[in-house]
Short mmCIF file of C-alpha atoms in Angstrom, two decimals:
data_model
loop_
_atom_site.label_atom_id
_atom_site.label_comp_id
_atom_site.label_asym_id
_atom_site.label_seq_id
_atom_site.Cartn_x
_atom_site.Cartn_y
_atom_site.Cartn_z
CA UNK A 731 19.08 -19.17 25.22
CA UNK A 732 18.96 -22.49 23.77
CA UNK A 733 16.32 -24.75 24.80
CA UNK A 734 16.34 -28.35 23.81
CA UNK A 735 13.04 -31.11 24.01
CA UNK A 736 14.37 -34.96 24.70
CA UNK A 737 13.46 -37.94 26.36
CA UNK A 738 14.48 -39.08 29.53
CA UNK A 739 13.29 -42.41 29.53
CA UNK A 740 9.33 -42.78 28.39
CA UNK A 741 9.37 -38.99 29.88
CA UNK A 742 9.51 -35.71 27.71
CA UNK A 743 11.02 -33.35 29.32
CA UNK A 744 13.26 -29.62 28.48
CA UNK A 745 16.44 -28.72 28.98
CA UNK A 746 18.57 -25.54 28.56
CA UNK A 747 21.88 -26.27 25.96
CA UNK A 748 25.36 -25.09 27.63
CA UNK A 749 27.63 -25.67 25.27
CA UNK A 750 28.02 -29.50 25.52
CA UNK A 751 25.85 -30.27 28.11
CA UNK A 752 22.09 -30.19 29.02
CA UNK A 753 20.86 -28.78 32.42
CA UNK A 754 17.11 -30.49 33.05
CA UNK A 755 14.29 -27.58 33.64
CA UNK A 756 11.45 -28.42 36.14
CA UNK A 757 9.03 -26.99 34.08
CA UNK A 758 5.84 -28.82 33.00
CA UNK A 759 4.01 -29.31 29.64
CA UNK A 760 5.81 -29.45 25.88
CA UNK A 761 7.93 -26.23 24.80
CA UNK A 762 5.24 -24.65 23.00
CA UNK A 763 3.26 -23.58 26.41
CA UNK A 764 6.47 -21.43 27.27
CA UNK A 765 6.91 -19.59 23.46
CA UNK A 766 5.32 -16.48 24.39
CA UNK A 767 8.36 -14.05 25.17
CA UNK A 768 7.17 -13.01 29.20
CA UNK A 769 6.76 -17.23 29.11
CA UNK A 770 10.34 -17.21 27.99
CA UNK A 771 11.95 -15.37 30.42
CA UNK A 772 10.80 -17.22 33.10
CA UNK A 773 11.64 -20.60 31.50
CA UNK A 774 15.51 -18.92 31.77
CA UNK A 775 14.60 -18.69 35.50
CA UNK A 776 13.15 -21.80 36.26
CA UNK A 777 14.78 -24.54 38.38
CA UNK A 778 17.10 -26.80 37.07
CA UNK A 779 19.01 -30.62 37.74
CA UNK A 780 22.51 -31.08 37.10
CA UNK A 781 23.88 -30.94 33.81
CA UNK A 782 24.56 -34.18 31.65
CA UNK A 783 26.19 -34.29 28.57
CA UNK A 784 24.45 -33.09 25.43
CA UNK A 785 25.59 -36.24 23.57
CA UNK A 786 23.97 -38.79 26.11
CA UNK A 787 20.51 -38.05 25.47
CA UNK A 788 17.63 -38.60 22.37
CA UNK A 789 16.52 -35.27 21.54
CA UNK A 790 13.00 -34.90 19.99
CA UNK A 791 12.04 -31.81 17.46
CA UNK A 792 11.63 -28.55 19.80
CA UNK A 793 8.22 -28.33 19.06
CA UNK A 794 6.23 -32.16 19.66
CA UNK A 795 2.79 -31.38 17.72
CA UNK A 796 3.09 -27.97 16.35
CA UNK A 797 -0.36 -27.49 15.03
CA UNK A 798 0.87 -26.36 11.54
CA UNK A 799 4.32 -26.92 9.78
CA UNK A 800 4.29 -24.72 6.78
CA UNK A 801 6.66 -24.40 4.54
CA UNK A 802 7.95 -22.39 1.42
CA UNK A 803 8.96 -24.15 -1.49
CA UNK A 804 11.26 -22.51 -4.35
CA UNK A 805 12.14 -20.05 -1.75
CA UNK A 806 15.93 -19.28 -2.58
CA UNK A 807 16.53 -17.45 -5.60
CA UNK A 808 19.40 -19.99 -7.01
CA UNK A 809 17.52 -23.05 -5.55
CA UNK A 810 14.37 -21.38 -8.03
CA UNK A 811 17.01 -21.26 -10.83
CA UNK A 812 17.83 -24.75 -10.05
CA UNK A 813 14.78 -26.52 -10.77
CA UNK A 814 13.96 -24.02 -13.74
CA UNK A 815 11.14 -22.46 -11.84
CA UNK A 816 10.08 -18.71 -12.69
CA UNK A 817 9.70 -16.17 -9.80
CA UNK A 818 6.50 -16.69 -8.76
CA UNK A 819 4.04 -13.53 -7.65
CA UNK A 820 3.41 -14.93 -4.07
CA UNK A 821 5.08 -17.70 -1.82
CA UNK A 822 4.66 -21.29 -2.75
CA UNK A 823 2.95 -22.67 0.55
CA UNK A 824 2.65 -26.60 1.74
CA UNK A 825 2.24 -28.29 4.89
CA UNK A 826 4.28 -31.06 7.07
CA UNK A 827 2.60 -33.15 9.65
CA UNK A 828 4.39 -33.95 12.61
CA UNK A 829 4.56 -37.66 12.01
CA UNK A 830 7.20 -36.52 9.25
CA UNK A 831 10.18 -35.30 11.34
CA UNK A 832 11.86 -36.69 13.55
CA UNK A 833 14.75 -34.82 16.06
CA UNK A 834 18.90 -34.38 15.06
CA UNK A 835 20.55 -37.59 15.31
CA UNK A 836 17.42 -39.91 14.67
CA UNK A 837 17.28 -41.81 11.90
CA UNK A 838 15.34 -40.75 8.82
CA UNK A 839 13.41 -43.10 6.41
CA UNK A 840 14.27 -43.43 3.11
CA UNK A 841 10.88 -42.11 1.63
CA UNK A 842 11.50 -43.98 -2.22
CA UNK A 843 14.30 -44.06 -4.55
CA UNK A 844 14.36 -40.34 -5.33
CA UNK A 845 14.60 -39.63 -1.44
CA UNK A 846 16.30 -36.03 -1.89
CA UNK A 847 17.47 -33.18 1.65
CA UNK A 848 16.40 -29.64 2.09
CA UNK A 849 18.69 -27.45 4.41
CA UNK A 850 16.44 -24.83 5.64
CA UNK A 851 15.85 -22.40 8.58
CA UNK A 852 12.56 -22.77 10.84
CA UNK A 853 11.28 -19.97 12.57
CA UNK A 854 9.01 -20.99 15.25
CA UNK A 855 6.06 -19.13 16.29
CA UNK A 856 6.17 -17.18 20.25
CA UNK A 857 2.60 -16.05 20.48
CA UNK A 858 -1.13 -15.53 18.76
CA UNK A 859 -0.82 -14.02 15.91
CA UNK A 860 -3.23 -12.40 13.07
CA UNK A 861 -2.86 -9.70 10.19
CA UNK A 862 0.46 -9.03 10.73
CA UNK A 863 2.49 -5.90 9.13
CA UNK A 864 5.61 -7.17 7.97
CA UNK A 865 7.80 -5.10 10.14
CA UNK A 866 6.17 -7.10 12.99
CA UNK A 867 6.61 -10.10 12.00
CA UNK A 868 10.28 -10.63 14.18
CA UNK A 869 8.00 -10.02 17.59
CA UNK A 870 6.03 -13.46 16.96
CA UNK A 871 8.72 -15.39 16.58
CA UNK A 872 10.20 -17.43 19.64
CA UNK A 873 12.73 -18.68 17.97
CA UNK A 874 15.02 -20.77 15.23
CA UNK A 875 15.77 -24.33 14.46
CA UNK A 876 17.22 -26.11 11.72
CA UNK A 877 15.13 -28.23 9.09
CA UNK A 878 15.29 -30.54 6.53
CA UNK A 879 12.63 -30.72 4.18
CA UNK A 880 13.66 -34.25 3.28
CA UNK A 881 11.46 -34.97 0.03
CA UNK A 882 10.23 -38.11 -2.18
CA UNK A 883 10.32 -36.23 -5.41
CA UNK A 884 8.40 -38.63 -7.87
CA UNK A 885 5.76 -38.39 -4.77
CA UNK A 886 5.89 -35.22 -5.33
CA UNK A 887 5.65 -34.72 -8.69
CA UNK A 888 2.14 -36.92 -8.73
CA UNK A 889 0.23 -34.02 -9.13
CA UNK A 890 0.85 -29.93 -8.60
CA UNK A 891 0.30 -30.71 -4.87
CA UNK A 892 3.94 -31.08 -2.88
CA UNK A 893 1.84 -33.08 -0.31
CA UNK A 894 2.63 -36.48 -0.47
CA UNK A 895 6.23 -35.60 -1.59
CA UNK A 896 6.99 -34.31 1.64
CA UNK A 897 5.22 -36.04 4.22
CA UNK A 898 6.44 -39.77 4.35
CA UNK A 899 6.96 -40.46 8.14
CA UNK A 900 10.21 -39.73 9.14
CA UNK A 901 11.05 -38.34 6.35
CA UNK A 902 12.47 -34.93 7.49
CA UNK A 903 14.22 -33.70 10.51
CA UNK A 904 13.90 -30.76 12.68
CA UNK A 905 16.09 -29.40 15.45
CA UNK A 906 18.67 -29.54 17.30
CA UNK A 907 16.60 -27.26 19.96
CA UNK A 908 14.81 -23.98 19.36
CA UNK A 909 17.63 -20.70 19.72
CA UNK A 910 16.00 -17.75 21.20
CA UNK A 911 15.33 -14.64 18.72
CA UNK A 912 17.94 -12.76 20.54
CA UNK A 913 20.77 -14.84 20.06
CA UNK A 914 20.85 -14.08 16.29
CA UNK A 915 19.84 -10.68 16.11
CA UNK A 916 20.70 -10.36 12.05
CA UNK A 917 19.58 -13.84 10.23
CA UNK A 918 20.88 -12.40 7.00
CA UNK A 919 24.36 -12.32 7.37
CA UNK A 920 23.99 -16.59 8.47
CA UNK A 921 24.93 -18.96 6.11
CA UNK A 922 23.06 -22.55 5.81
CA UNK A 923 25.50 -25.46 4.49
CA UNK A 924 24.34 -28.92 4.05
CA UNK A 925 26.34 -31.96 3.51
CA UNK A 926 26.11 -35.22 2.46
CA UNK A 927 28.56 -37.51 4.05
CA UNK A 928 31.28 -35.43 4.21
CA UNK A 929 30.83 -33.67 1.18
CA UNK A 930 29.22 -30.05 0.57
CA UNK A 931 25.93 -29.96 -1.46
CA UNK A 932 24.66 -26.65 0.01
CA UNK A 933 25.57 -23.43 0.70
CA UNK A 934 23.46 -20.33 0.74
CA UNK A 935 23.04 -17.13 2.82
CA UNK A 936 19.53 -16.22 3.86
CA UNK A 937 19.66 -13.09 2.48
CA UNK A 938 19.31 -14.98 -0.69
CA UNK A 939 15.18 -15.39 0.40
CA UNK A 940 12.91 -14.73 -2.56
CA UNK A 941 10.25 -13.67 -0.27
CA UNK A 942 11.63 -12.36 3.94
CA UNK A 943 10.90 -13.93 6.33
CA UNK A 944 8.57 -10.46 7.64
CA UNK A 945 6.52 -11.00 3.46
CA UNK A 946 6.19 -14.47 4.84
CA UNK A 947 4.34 -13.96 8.20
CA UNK A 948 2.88 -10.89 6.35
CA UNK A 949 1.52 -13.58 3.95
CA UNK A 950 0.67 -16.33 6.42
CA UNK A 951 -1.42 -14.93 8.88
CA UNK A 952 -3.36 -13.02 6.26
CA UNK A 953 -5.48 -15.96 5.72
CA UNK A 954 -4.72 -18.21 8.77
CA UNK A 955 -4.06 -17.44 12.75
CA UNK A 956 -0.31 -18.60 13.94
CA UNK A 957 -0.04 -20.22 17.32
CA UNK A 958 2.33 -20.59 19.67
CA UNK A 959 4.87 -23.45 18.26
CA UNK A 960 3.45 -23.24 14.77
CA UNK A 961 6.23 -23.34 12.87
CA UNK A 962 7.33 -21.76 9.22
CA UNK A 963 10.00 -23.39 7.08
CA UNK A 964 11.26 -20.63 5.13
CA UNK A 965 12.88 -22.85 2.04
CA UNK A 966 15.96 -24.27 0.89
CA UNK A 967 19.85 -23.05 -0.99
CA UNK A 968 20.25 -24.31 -4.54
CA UNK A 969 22.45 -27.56 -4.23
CA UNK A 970 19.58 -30.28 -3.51
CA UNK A 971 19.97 -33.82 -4.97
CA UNK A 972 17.43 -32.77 -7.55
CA UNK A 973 19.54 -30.41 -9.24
CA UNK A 974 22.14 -32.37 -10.02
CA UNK A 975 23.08 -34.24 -13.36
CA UNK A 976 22.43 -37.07 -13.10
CA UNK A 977 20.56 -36.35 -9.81
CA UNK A 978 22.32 -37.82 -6.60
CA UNK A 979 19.16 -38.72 -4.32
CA UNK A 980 20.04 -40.35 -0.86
CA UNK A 981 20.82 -43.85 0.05
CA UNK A 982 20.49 -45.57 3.18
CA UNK A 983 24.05 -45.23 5.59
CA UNK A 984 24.41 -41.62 4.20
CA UNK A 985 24.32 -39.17 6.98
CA UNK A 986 22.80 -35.76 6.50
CA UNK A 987 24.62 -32.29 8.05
CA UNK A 988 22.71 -28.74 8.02
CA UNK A 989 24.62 -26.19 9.61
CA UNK A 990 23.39 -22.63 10.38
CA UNK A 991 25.65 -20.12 11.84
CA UNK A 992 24.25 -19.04 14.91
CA UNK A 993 21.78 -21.67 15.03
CA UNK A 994 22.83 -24.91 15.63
CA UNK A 995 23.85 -28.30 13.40
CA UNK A 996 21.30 -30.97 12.29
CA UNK A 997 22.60 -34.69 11.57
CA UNK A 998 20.70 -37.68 10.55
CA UNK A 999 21.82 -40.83 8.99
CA UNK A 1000 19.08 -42.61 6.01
CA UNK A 1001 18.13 -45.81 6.81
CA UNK A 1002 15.65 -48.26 5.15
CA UNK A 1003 12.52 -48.22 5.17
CA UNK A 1004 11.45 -51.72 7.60
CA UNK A 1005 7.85 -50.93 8.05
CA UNK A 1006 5.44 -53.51 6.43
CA UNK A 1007 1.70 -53.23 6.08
#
């Protein structure tokens, strides 16, 4: 199942993805009050409206205010390579806020002149979880979307702390809805691409994950209690403006593509940044 968030004029509301259309749900309340999986299968169930066209409507990020966004930097063993990082003994953590993603076909801001994309995979949290074994990490998750980790890289090279880097407003995108667990039952064998314009920069199976994605909810709730619609980012394929020579950061009328097989594709075009004050 494939549920997409998206506004239907000043209302928020969820619909379920067929193919090229969206069919309205009469359910109430964001998509994170529906996450757990008995939750889920009634959201399959629940009245709909007719269908409209996928393409005529402004979707949002599946999850509006997830309480945490955390992600995994250095996370892809050529990506790590890359940027001339070592292995490191235990996942590189930050956090997003929500004010810095926007849904697929939004525009993103161009955070500063070394405005660089991250193609990565979002898992997104199905119920309360703490302490988890890694071999149950796949029940607590509701769900994938695709990410990108878009990132000011002098910001975040200030200090040791990714922080600022990676939380300009509208600086990343997430979406294009949340997939249900079950419609990708082996993540490994998925490829993510990314492309700028029309031309390739990424391309990177997810088995290629330093640490899984069961080390990482392993890791995570160790020291912090998931809820339903937090969501973890799980990091990003070598190929990222960064690693380039000379480096080829974004510029405003470039459009951004991350595909993941089985998933969904992401697009967002760069605009500049208008805001004053």
């Amino acid at each position: 199942m494939r549920i997409a968030a998206y506004q239907d004029g000043s209302e928020a509301r969820l619909g379920r993805v067929e193919g090229e259309l969206i069919r309205p749900l009469r359910v109430e309340g964001p998509l994170e009050r529906h996450l757990d999986p008995a939750k889920l299968v009634t959201l399959a169930q629940a009245p709909t409206e007719d269908a409209r066209p996928l393409l005529g409507v402004t979707l949002a990020p599946p999850v509006a205010e997830p309480r945490r966004i955390l992600c995994v930097g250095a996370n892809f063993e050529a990506h790590r390579r890359e940027m001339g990082r070592s292995r490191p003994e235990h996942p590189m953590l930050f956090s997003r806020f929500p004010s810095s993603v926007v849904g697929h076909g939004v525009p993103l801001v161009q955070a500063s002149s070394k405005y660089d994309y991250e193609g990565e995979l979002a898992c997104i949290v199905g119920r309360r979880v703490r302490r988890l074994r890694p071999e149950e990490a796949w029940e607590a998750i509701a769900g994938y979307a695709v990410f990108n980790d878009g990132t000011a890289r002098d910001w975040q090279r200030h200090t040791a702390q990714f922080t600022p880097g990676k939380n300009f407003d509208r600086s990343g995108a997430f979406g294009p809805y949340l997939v249900t667990r079950d419609e990708v039952p082996d993540l490994t064998r998925s490829t993510l691409r990314t492309w700028v314009d029309d031309e390739l920069r990424q391309e990177g199976r997810l088995d290629d994950l330093t640490f899984g994605i069961p080390e990482l909810f392993a890791y995570i709730t160790h020291f912090t209690t998931l809820e339903p619609g937090d969501v973890v980012v799980c990091g990003t394929p070598s190929g990222v403006g960064a690693g380039f020579d000379p480096p080829r950061f974004l510029k405003p009328g470039q459009r951004v593509r991350i595909e993941i097989e089985g998933i969904g594709t992401l697009e967002n075009e760069v605009v500049e940044d208008s805001s004053s004050g």
